[in-house]
XYZ file of C-alpha atoms in Angstrom:
645
model
C 0.700 148.087 134.307
C -0.868 150.586 134.130
C -4.348 149.122 133.584
C -4.429 146.168 136.055
C -5.643 143.774 133.355
C -6.026 140.017 133.711
C -5.810 137.828 130.615
C -5.382 134.162 129.769
C -3.672 132.303 126.930
C -3.921 128.650 125.966
C -0.650 127.252 124.550
C -2.592 124.303 123.117
C -5.224 126.237 121.165
C -3.642 129.681 120.964
C -6.851 131.148 122.385
C -6.564 134.424 124.250
C -9.060 135.972 126.645
C -8.938 139.459 128.116
C -10.818 139.744 131.393
C -10.277 143.500 131.439
C -9.234 145.606 134.367
C -9.983 144.071 137.743
C -10.668 147.525 139.209
C -13.516 149.953 138.821
C -12.986 153.090 136.756
C -11.360 155.826 138.782
C -9.428 153.549 141.123
C -5.891 154.896 141.463
C -4.053 151.549 141.544
C -2.050 150.897 138.379
C -0.131 147.648 139.038
C -1.466 144.085 139.263
C 1.606 142.327 140.675
C 0.112 139.821 143.111
C -1.227 136.903 141.076
C -2.087 133.252 141.673
C -4.508 130.793 140.044
C -6.221 127.943 141.916
C -9.159 125.747 140.973
C -10.587 128.015 138.259
C -10.126 131.285 140.125
C -7.488 133.984 139.677
C -6.455 135.840 142.828
C -5.132 139.328 142.098
C -3.475 141.953 144.301
C -3.021 145.534 143.065
C -1.058 148.701 144.025
C 0.358 151.436 144.341
C -2.298 153.472 146.136
C -4.935 151.376 147.860
C -3.948 147.684 147.569
C -7.086 145.951 146.334
C -7.550 142.180 146.605
C -9.936 140.698 144.027
C -10.912 137.293 142.695
C -11.721 136.549 139.048
C -13.875 133.579 138.053
C -12.003 132.363 134.969
C -15.136 130.752 133.536
C -17.715 133.520 133.944
C -15.272 136.423 134.181
C -16.983 137.714 137.338
C -14.762 139.953 139.463
C -15.265 140.074 143.240
C -13.594 142.595 145.517
C -12.529 141.203 148.916
C -12.329 143.456 151.970
C -9.007 143.446 153.789
C -9.007 142.409 157.447
C -9.238 145.099 160.127
C -5.920 146.783 160.905
C -4.560 146.526 157.373
C -6.101 149.695 155.949
C -2.728 151.415 155.412
C -1.555 148.855 152.840
C -0.857 150.481 149.467
C 0.519 147.584 147.423
C 0.384 143.815 147.005
C 3.544 142.769 145.178
C 3.738 138.930 145.244
C 1.274 136.046 145.678
C 2.228 132.394 146.175
C -0.162 129.455 146.377
C 0.784 126.960 149.100
C -1.641 124.107 149.694
C -5.119 125.634 149.717
C -3.754 128.995 150.893
C -2.563 132.083 149.033
C 0.362 133.895 150.693
C 0.322 137.621 149.932
C 3.302 139.965 150.339
C 2.266 143.584 150.845
C 3.748 147.022 151.469
C 4.149 148.903 153.693
C 4.440 146.310 156.429
C 2.699 146.724 159.754
C 4.872 148.548 162.270
C 6.546 145.938 164.462
C 4.646 143.194 162.696
C 4.265 141.485 159.371
C 3.968 142.073 155.634
C 2.284 138.759 154.777
C -1.435 137.911 154.667
C -2.980 134.479 154.014
C -6.237 133.747 152.176
C -7.962 130.384 152.585
C -9.308 129.444 149.141
C -11.304 126.501 150.491
C -13.271 128.539 153.017
C -12.984 131.976 151.336
C -11.675 133.658 154.457
C -8.550 135.210 155.933
C -6.464 132.807 157.984
C -3.095 132.224 159.692
C -3.027 135.807 160.998
C 0.457 136.694 162.255
C 1.882 133.296 161.305
C 4.833 135.031 159.650
C 5.408 137.615 162.360
C 8.328 139.499 160.793
C 8.962 141.228 157.488
C 9.789 138.955 154.580
C 12.648 140.270 152.459
C 13.733 139.886 148.812
C 11.976 141.017 145.637
C 10.413 137.576 145.241
C 9.913 136.683 148.909
C 8.478 133.151 148.696
C 9.828 130.020 147.047
C 7.615 127.710 145.043
C 5.502 125.380 147.174
C 6.140 121.709 147.831
C 3.450 119.152 147.022
C 2.639 118.752 150.708
C 2.001 122.491 151.211
C 5.241 124.079 152.397
C 7.344 126.978 151.097
C 10.462 128.870 152.154
C 10.990 132.561 152.771
C 13.706 134.847 154.133
C 13.309 137.102 157.175
C 15.750 138.414 159.802
C 18.731 136.983 157.858
C 17.382 133.424 158.178
C 15.490 131.201 155.755
C 12.302 129.801 157.259
C 9.850 127.063 156.342
C 6.096 127.751 156.378
C 3.701 124.797 156.654
C 0.192 125.508 155.372
C -1.342 122.528 157.176
C -1.016 124.197 160.588
C 0.305 127.739 159.802
C 3.575 126.957 161.587
C 7.033 128.315 160.785
C 10.453 126.899 161.607
C 14.042 128.019 161.042
C 16.113 126.000 158.576
C 19.576 126.885 159.911
C 20.609 128.668 156.714
C 21.881 131.527 158.876
C 24.632 129.220 160.182
C 26.093 128.665 156.713
C 28.495 131.006 154.920
C 26.101 131.594 152.012
C 25.188 135.113 153.182
C 28.771 136.137 152.360
C 28.551 135.025 148.724
C 26.538 138.057 147.645
C 23.138 139.688 147.824
C 20.309 137.532 146.534
C 17.005 138.846 145.247
C 14.910 135.713 144.946
C 14.462 132.168 146.247
C 13.607 129.102 144.192
C 12.867 125.457 144.923
C 13.829 122.290 143.024
C 12.881 118.698 143.716
C 15.515 115.990 144.030
C 15.427 112.216 144.088
C 11.879 110.905 143.876
C 10.485 114.421 144.267
C 9.950 114.274 148.017
C 13.232 116.047 148.786
C 13.939 119.673 147.945
C 16.757 122.173 147.570
C 16.323 125.901 148.102
C 18.065 127.986 145.414
C 19.310 131.545 145.834
C 20.294 133.816 142.931
C 22.750 136.620 143.719
C 22.812 139.985 141.977
C 26.114 139.183 140.241
C 24.704 136.030 138.624
C 26.237 133.564 141.078
C 23.914 131.202 142.921
C 23.768 128.610 145.678
C 21.671 125.667 146.809
C 20.732 124.656 150.340
C 19.178 121.459 151.669
C 16.827 122.394 154.544
C 16.767 118.792 155.768
C 20.535 118.309 156.123
C 22.035 121.812 155.993
C 24.286 120.815 153.106
C 24.937 123.595 150.626
C 26.958 124.539 147.536
C 27.956 127.769 145.813
C 28.365 128.248 142.043
C 29.813 131.030 139.924
C 27.711 131.973 136.930
C 28.719 130.687 133.507
C 26.749 133.459 131.818
C 28.593 136.497 130.457
C 27.035 139.661 131.816
C 25.921 142.565 129.653
C 27.224 146.110 130.016
C 25.793 148.015 132.955
C 24.261 151.463 132.552
C 26.050 154.470 134.055
C 23.780 156.476 136.326
C 25.658 159.091 138.408
C 29.106 160.689 138.706
C 31.147 162.626 141.253
C 34.741 163.813 141.582
C 35.676 162.939 145.152
C 37.979 164.750 147.581
C 40.649 162.173 146.683
C 40.489 163.421 143.054
C 39.074 160.063 141.933
C 35.982 159.956 139.726
C 33.183 157.834 141.210
C 30.322 156.484 139.105
C 27.033 154.961 140.202
C 25.362 152.238 138.140
C 21.686 151.803 137.299
C 20.171 148.763 139.078
C 23.570 147.122 139.416
C 24.750 143.950 141.180
C 25.850 146.274 144.008
C 28.896 147.810 142.350
C 30.387 151.222 141.564
C 33.113 152.322 139.170
C 36.114 154.430 140.153
C 38.425 156.189 137.686
C 41.920 157.380 138.564
C 42.820 160.368 136.327
C 46.517 159.937 137.127
C 46.745 156.334 135.872
C 43.672 156.447 133.590
C 42.520 153.152 135.092
C 38.931 152.230 135.935
C 38.194 149.728 138.681
C 35.028 148.109 139.971
C 34.337 148.569 143.677
C 31.506 147.495 145.948
C 28.510 149.769 146.335
C 24.734 150.059 146.400
C 22.403 148.730 143.768
C 21.840 152.270 142.475
C 23.749 155.371 143.588
C 21.608 158.343 142.574
C 23.611 161.227 144.056
C 26.920 162.179 145.664
C 28.378 164.933 147.818
C 31.742 165.807 149.322
C 31.077 166.843 152.925
C 34.188 167.946 154.798
C 36.620 165.297 153.524
C 34.018 162.541 153.411
C 31.951 161.086 150.589
C 28.178 160.984 150.957
C 26.256 158.631 148.676
C 22.475 158.713 148.276
C 20.977 155.517 146.896
C 17.654 154.059 145.754
C 15.406 152.573 147.243
C 14.437 153.753 150.705
C 16.533 156.921 150.221
C 19.617 155.550 151.970
C 22.557 157.804 152.903
C 26.040 156.312 153.277
C 29.137 158.189 154.468
C 32.753 157.123 154.061
C 36.398 158.135 153.944
C 37.668 157.789 150.352
C 41.274 157.918 151.550
C 40.803 154.736 153.605
C 40.227 151.174 152.420
C 36.920 150.907 150.553
C 34.477 148.298 151.871
C 30.828 149.076 151.190
C 28.589 149.107 154.287
C 31.714 149.403 156.465
C 33.475 152.278 154.723
C 31.246 153.869 153.523
C 28.703 152.899 156.174
C 24.973 153.509 156.265
C 24.037 156.605 158.273
C 20.264 156.667 157.898
C 17.281 156.100 155.603
C 14.494 158.506 154.734
C 11.859 155.907 153.848
C 10.288 156.661 157.234
C 9.443 160.067 155.750
C 7.980 158.287 152.685
C 11.050 159.256 150.628
C 12.622 156.773 148.211
C 15.150 158.520 145.923
C 17.958 160.940 146.826
C 18.175 163.148 143.748
C 20.657 165.826 144.849
C 22.631 167.003 147.892
C 24.376 170.270 148.808
C 26.307 171.632 151.780
C 27.354 174.923 153.322
C 30.178 173.193 155.201
C 28.209 172.654 158.396
C 24.912 171.263 157.183
C 23.770 168.975 154.374
C 20.592 169.620 152.384
C 19.048 166.575 150.688
C 16.482 166.756 147.870
C 14.301 163.660 147.571
C 11.488 162.029 145.607
C 8.713 160.195 147.444
C 7.991 156.475 147.575
C 5.927 154.605 144.973
C 2.413 155.943 144.726
C 3.171 158.908 147.007
C 3.132 162.555 145.989
C 5.247 165.194 147.657
C 9.030 165.006 147.884
C 11.149 166.357 150.699
C 13.988 168.619 151.754
C 16.036 167.127 154.573
C 18.497 169.205 156.601
C 21.074 167.384 158.709
C 24.523 167.850 160.232
C 25.058 164.112 159.608
C 24.969 163.200 163.299
C 21.439 161.918 162.662
C 18.782 161.999 159.947
C 17.911 165.611 160.736
C 14.567 167.158 159.829
C 12.569 166.484 156.673
C 10.267 169.154 155.255
C 7.589 167.731 152.944
C 5.738 169.392 150.079
C 7.773 172.555 149.531
C 5.314 172.852 146.674
C 2.199 170.751 147.181
C 2.371 167.344 145.468
C 5.791 168.060 143.891
C 9.158 166.356 144.367
C 12.339 168.157 145.391
C 14.890 167.591 142.628
C 17.677 170.166 143.075
C 19.159 172.130 145.951
C 21.853 174.755 146.584
C 22.930 177.074 149.386
C 22.710 180.702 148.346
C 25.163 183.389 149.407
C 22.358 184.946 151.495
C 22.222 182.050 154.035
C 19.035 180.745 152.423
C 18.475 177.433 150.657
C 17.170 177.254 147.091
C 15.390 174.135 145.860
C 13.969 173.110 142.504
C 10.947 170.864 142.080
C 9.471 168.321 139.674
C 5.800 167.962 138.887
C 6.204 164.178 139.339
C 6.103 162.358 142.637
C 6.914 158.724 143.280
C 6.193 156.323 140.433
C 2.486 155.605 139.963
C 1.436 158.806 141.720
C -0.536 161.544 139.998
C 1.413 164.484 138.562
C 1.023 167.921 140.076
C -1.146 170.228 137.937
C 1.352 173.060 138.561
C 4.585 173.838 136.701
C 7.950 173.166 138.338
C 9.046 175.769 140.903
C 12.126 177.383 142.369
C 11.642 177.580 146.137
C 13.398 179.819 148.658
C 13.699 178.126 152.055
C 14.814 179.658 155.354
C 16.727 176.940 157.260
C 16.610 178.876 160.532
C 12.823 179.159 160.501
C 12.184 175.914 158.637
C 9.780 177.624 156.256
C 9.323 178.368 152.566
C 9.644 182.125 152.076
C 9.137 182.320 148.321
C 8.178 180.101 145.385
C 8.189 181.031 141.705
C 7.771 179.293 138.355
C 11.023 180.200 136.564
C 9.972 178.767 133.186
C 6.337 178.366 132.166
C 5.375 174.897 130.978
C 8.499 173.258 132.413
C 8.238 170.019 134.400
C 11.563 169.938 136.328
C 14.000 172.477 137.798
C 17.009 170.196 137.592
C 20.176 172.024 138.682
C 21.130 175.158 140.611
C 24.340 177.205 140.933
C 24.809 180.232 143.239
C 27.022 183.087 141.982
C 27.050 186.270 144.073
C 23.409 187.465 144.311
C 22.195 185.135 141.577
C 20.922 181.581 141.420
C 21.404 180.057 137.985
C 19.153 177.106 137.182
C 18.659 174.651 134.338
C 15.354 173.034 133.427
C 14.178 169.915 131.629
C 12.793 172.197 128.926
C 16.338 173.189 127.907
C 16.254 176.661 129.451
C 18.719 178.391 131.754
C 17.257 180.959 134.139
C 18.786 183.760 136.190
C 17.168 184.375 139.599
C 17.973 187.525 141.597
C 18.175 186.605 145.289
C 17.840 190.242 146.391
C 14.516 190.825 144.622
C 13.480 187.139 144.738
C 12.458 187.343 141.100
C 13.520 185.700 137.849
C 15.664 188.237 136.017
C 16.035 186.420 132.680
C 15.646 183.091 130.930
C 17.820 181.793 128.090
C 16.892 179.129 125.542
C 19.921 176.844 125.261
C 18.783 175.469 121.910
C 18.807 171.839 123.047
C 16.186 169.133 123.115
C 13.813 168.621 126.027
C 15.018 166.108 128.628
C 12.720 163.186 129.396
C 14.227 162.520 132.838
C 11.240 162.537 135.248
C 13.207 164.029 138.149
C 15.836 165.987 136.240
C 18.835 163.690 136.596
C 19.528 164.133 132.873
C 19.949 167.916 133.198
C 22.636 169.695 135.196
C 24.594 172.945 135.480
C 27.841 173.702 137.336
C 30.382 176.492 137.504
C 33.849 175.648 136.229
C 36.645 176.952 138.506
C 39.070 177.076 135.574
C 37.284 179.773 133.582
C 34.251 180.806 135.632
C 31.794 179.688 132.938
C 28.714 177.571 133.492
C 28.796 174.095 131.966
C 25.974 171.607 131.945
C 23.866 169.028 130.178
C 20.490 169.771 128.620
C 18.614 167.463 126.277
C 21.609 165.112 126.056
C 24.003 167.877 124.910
C 26.854 169.547 126.792
C 26.654 173.339 126.788
C 28.727 176.281 128.019
C 27.265 179.598 129.191
C 29.078 182.820 130.091
C 27.213 184.468 133.002
C 28.884 187.805 132.218
C 28.210 188.110 128.477
C 25.191 185.751 128.429
C 26.661 183.995 125.395
C 26.259 180.237 125.178
C 27.294 177.383 122.925
C 26.497 173.686 122.547
C 29.892 171.992 122.856
C 29.030 168.346 122.291
C 25.966 166.601 120.909
C 27.633 163.543 119.389
C 26.086 161.143 121.905
C 23.330 161.270 124.506
C 25.199 162.684 127.495
C 23.363 162.072 130.759
C 25.564 163.074 133.735
C 28.647 165.221 134.410
C 30.828 166.635 137.162
C 33.717 169.102 137.165
C 37.048 168.584 138.930
C 38.832 171.337 140.835
C 41.288 171.781 137.948
C 38.371 172.413 135.563
C 38.335 169.017 133.856
C 34.822 167.916 132.928
C 33.896 164.255 133.352
C 30.735 163.215 131.507
C 28.782 159.991 131.056
C 26.587 158.526 128.397
C 24.960 155.116 128.813
C 28.202 153.132 129.124
C 31.163 155.480 128.558
C 33.142 158.016 130.593
C 34.385 161.114 128.759
C 37.163 163.433 129.930
C 36.898 166.994 128.595
C 39.766 169.406 129.192
C 38.882 173.054 129.742
C 41.672 175.557 129.121
C 40.918 178.489 131.367
C 42.914 181.459 132.460
C 43.671 182.047 136.117
C 41.951 185.112 137.588
C 43.607 188.313 136.417
C 45.617 190.037 139.146
C 44.062 193.339 140.197
C 46.784 193.906 142.835
C 50.285 192.433 142.822
C 52.818 192.211 145.653
C 56.245 191.174 144.420
C 58.449 192.711 147.109
C 57.449 193.538 150.691
C 54.210 194.424 152.450
C 54.198 195.412 156.122
C 51.094 195.143 158.275
C 47.733 193.403 157.828
C 46.454 192.595 154.327
C 42.721 192.336 153.568
C 41.422 191.092 150.210
C 37.763 192.102 149.926
C 37.409 192.163 146.136
C 39.338 191.417 142.975
C 42.404 189.183 142.878
C 45.517 189.886 144.926
C 48.637 188.089 143.681
C 51.708 187.681 145.889
C 54.558 186.666 143.597
C 57.827 186.019 145.389
C 57.143 188.797 147.873
C 56.879 188.927 151.645
C 53.861 189.906 153.726
C 54.520 190.670 157.395
C 51.143 190.536 159.113
C 47.840 188.683 159.058
C 46.059 188.099 155.741
C 42.254 188.050 155.514
C 40.384 187.053 152.352
C 36.726 188.009 152.371
C 33.690 186.938 150.333
C 34.243 187.163 146.555
C 37.916 188.086 146.952
C 40.691 185.951 145.449
C 44.242 185.308 146.642
C 47.023 183.747 144.553
C 50.370 183.176 146.274
C 53.392 181.761 144.434
C 56.887 181.422 145.890
C 56.192 183.945 148.645
C 56.735 184.226 152.387
C 53.747 185.028 154.590
C 54.706 186.027 158.135
C 51.408 185.781 159.922
C 48.122 183.882 159.959
C 45.952 183.501 156.875
C 42.162 183.300 157.126
C 39.846 183.025 154.124
C 36.043 182.917 154.307
C 33.824 182.626 151.230
C 36.569 183.551 148.764
C 36.247 183.024 145.022
C 39.741 181.525 144.648
C 42.584 180.659 147.038
C 45.815 179.273 145.585
C 48.974 178.838 147.688
C 51.905 177.301 145.796
C 55.550 176.830 146.794
C 55.333 179.297 149.657
C 56.190 179.555 153.346
C 53.469 180.525 155.813
C 54.367 181.345 159.423
C 51.092 180.895 161.302
C 47.756 179.097 161.165
C 45.926 178.750 157.847
C 42.116 178.539 157.799
C 40.213 178.325 154.502
C 36.419 178.053 154.567
C 33.665 178.217 151.969
C 35.701 178.924 148.837
C 33.384 178.800 145.825
C 36.041 178.291 143.152
C 39.509 176.773 143.054
C 41.316 176.000 146.328
C 44.920 174.872 145.853
C 47.596 174.242 148.491
C 50.648 172.762 146.804
C 54.271 172.349 147.919
C 54.022 174.805 150.829
C 55.687 174.877 154.244
C 53.096 175.822 156.844
C 54.304 176.484 160.372
C 51.022 176.191 162.211
C 47.648 174.450 162.032
C 45.934 173.912 158.675
C 42.136 173.731 158.585
C 39.791 173.639 155.578
C 36.025 173.175 155.434
C 33.067 173.847 153.168
C 35.159 174.509 150.070
C 33.462 173.381 146.875
C 35.292 172.016 144.956
C 37.488 170.456 147.635
C 41.113 171.665 147.964
C 43.851 170.062 145.851
C 47.604 169.711 146.286
C 48.228 169.083 142.534
C 50.357 166.073 143.405
C 52.823 168.049 145.555
C 51.947 167.659 149.246
C 52.571 170.336 151.828
C 54.814 170.255 154.889
C 52.671 171.219 157.858
C 54.102 171.764 161.331
C 50.834 171.606 163.177
C 47.540 169.729 163.183
C 45.671 169.296 159.886
C 41.904 168.998 159.821
C 38.857 168.952 157.581
C 39.334 168.941 153.836
C 43.069 169.633 154.209
C 43.729 166.743 156.549
C 45.618 164.794 153.884
C 47.147 167.653 151.881
C-alpha cells in the first residue's frame, strides 16, 4: 500500500528485486493484500476499488491480468490468498448475496475451478489455515470450522462447533501445526486477548491456553458520560473491551465491548454505542448487568448502506440521527434517521463524495450535519471543502449547504444554542451559524494546531451546563469559548488531548492516548431574574429568564417554556409541573403535588431529594437528569430518563 508493488528478497544472497506495481497507471486500487507464490509465479489480488487478479512471472517479470468469472463484477477487494495443492483460494469482498466470498484458481490448468465449493461466507481476518501436504486447509463459516479438500473441491464439518472453544473469546485467525510424523494436524485459534486454543479435527480433542505474554497499553478512542453518571471509554482496535470509570469511587474497570467503539449517545435512559466496522449500533441499559451483545445488544448494522464507521450521533428525544463514514474504497457518507425500532432511513451524499462527521438537532426542528472531504479509506478525496448542511427530516431533503471555513477538511462538532449552531473544524476554527438567515455569521481562530483526524474525531465542542461556556478540543488542546463575549482561551495543551465529554454537573472528562483526565469547572448557577420566597396563587409560566422558588409555595400549574429556567429549593408546588425545551430545571428538597414532565432541557436537569405525588416522566434532556446522590420519593409511575431517580 498504496502502490500495489511486488518485490522479492533472497535471504541467502541478500538480493532484492522490485517488480513494480502490478497495475496499470490510473487504476484506483491501492492495496495488494492477496498474495501466493507457486512454481515460479506470484498470484496477486488487489483492492479497494476494482479487485484485480494478476499473475507475475518471477523470472521474466511479465504481469498478466486475469479476467474474473461472470457474476463477480461487483467485487472490490481481494484480501487473502492461500495455496492449497495446485489451487489458490481467494477471499474477496463484498461477498455475493446469499452466496460465497471465495474463488479458486487452478494453477495447473490456468482456469477458474471449484465454483461454489465454499458456499457460505468465510469469516475471520485471516480466513484460511495453512495447507496440509495432501492439499487440505481449514476455514471458519457459520460458527463451524470446515475442511476443504483440493483434490475434489469437497468440504466437510469438523465438529468444532460442538466444543466449548467459541466461549473462550473472539479469534481473528486460524493456524495449522503438524504433529507426530507430520501426517496429523492441529488447528490453532488465536483470540483477541492473546489466549489461544488447539483442536484436533480427527478426534475432536481440544485444549485452551491463557497467554503468557504481557499485553501493551491500549489506546483510548472515545468517551461518554452515561445516564448512570459513569464515564464510558471506547478503545482503539481492542480485544473487545471497554473501560468504565466511577466518579464516586474513582475506580476504573474493564468491561466487555466491541473491538472499537467510535461514538456514544444517551437515548432516553439507554446507551447507544456505534462501533467499527460495518457501522454497528448496540443499545443497552447501563443500570442493568452489563454483558456485551446481550446488554447492550446489537440493534442493526449500516454496512448494507455501504457505511462502516459511526462517527457521531444526536437525538431530539424521539429520533436518533447517525453520522457515518462509508466503507473502504467508497465515497459518500450517510445520515441515518431512526426511532431505534429498526435501522430507519439512510440518506447518502449530503454533499457529493463527502462523509458525514457531525450532527445536531437545531432548535428550529431541522438537523444540522458537518462533513469531511474524506470518504472510506482508499477512496478519493472530495475536491470541495467541508460543509455544514441543513437537513429537513420531515421532507428527507437537504435545504442548505455552506462552507463555514474555507480550506477546511472536516466540520467536526456542532452545538445548538438558541438560533445559532456553533461548530468546530479540523483547521482550529470555531464558527457561528445563524439558523434564521442560514448563513455563517462569524468565524473565530482558536489559536490551536490543525487536527490530523481524517473524520474529525480529534476535534469537538460542547456546551457546559455549569457555566454556559463552550468547551472543546482543537489541535490536541482544550479550549473554552464564551458565546456571549466571544472571548476564548486555551486551557490545556500539556498533552495531546483527543476526546472529551461533559457531565451534567459540568465536570469535563478528557482523554489522551492512554489517560483519563477529570477537569472541574466552577460555574455559577443561573442568576435569578424572578424569585418566589413566599406564596404564589394561580398558574405560573416561565417563558424567559430564571425563576427561583426558594422555600415558597406555588398553588397552581407550572409551565416552563423554551429557553426559560426554573430553580426550586425547599419549596411546595401544589399542582402539575411541565417543562419543554427549558435551559435549566433544578428541583431540590421540595414537595410537588401532581405529575412532573420534563422534556428537551438543553442544560442542567436536577431532581434531588424531592417528594413527588404523581407520575414522573423525563425524555430528551441532554445532559440526562441527575439526582446528585439523593434519590426522590415518587408516588406514581416513573418513566424515561427519570425512571431510576
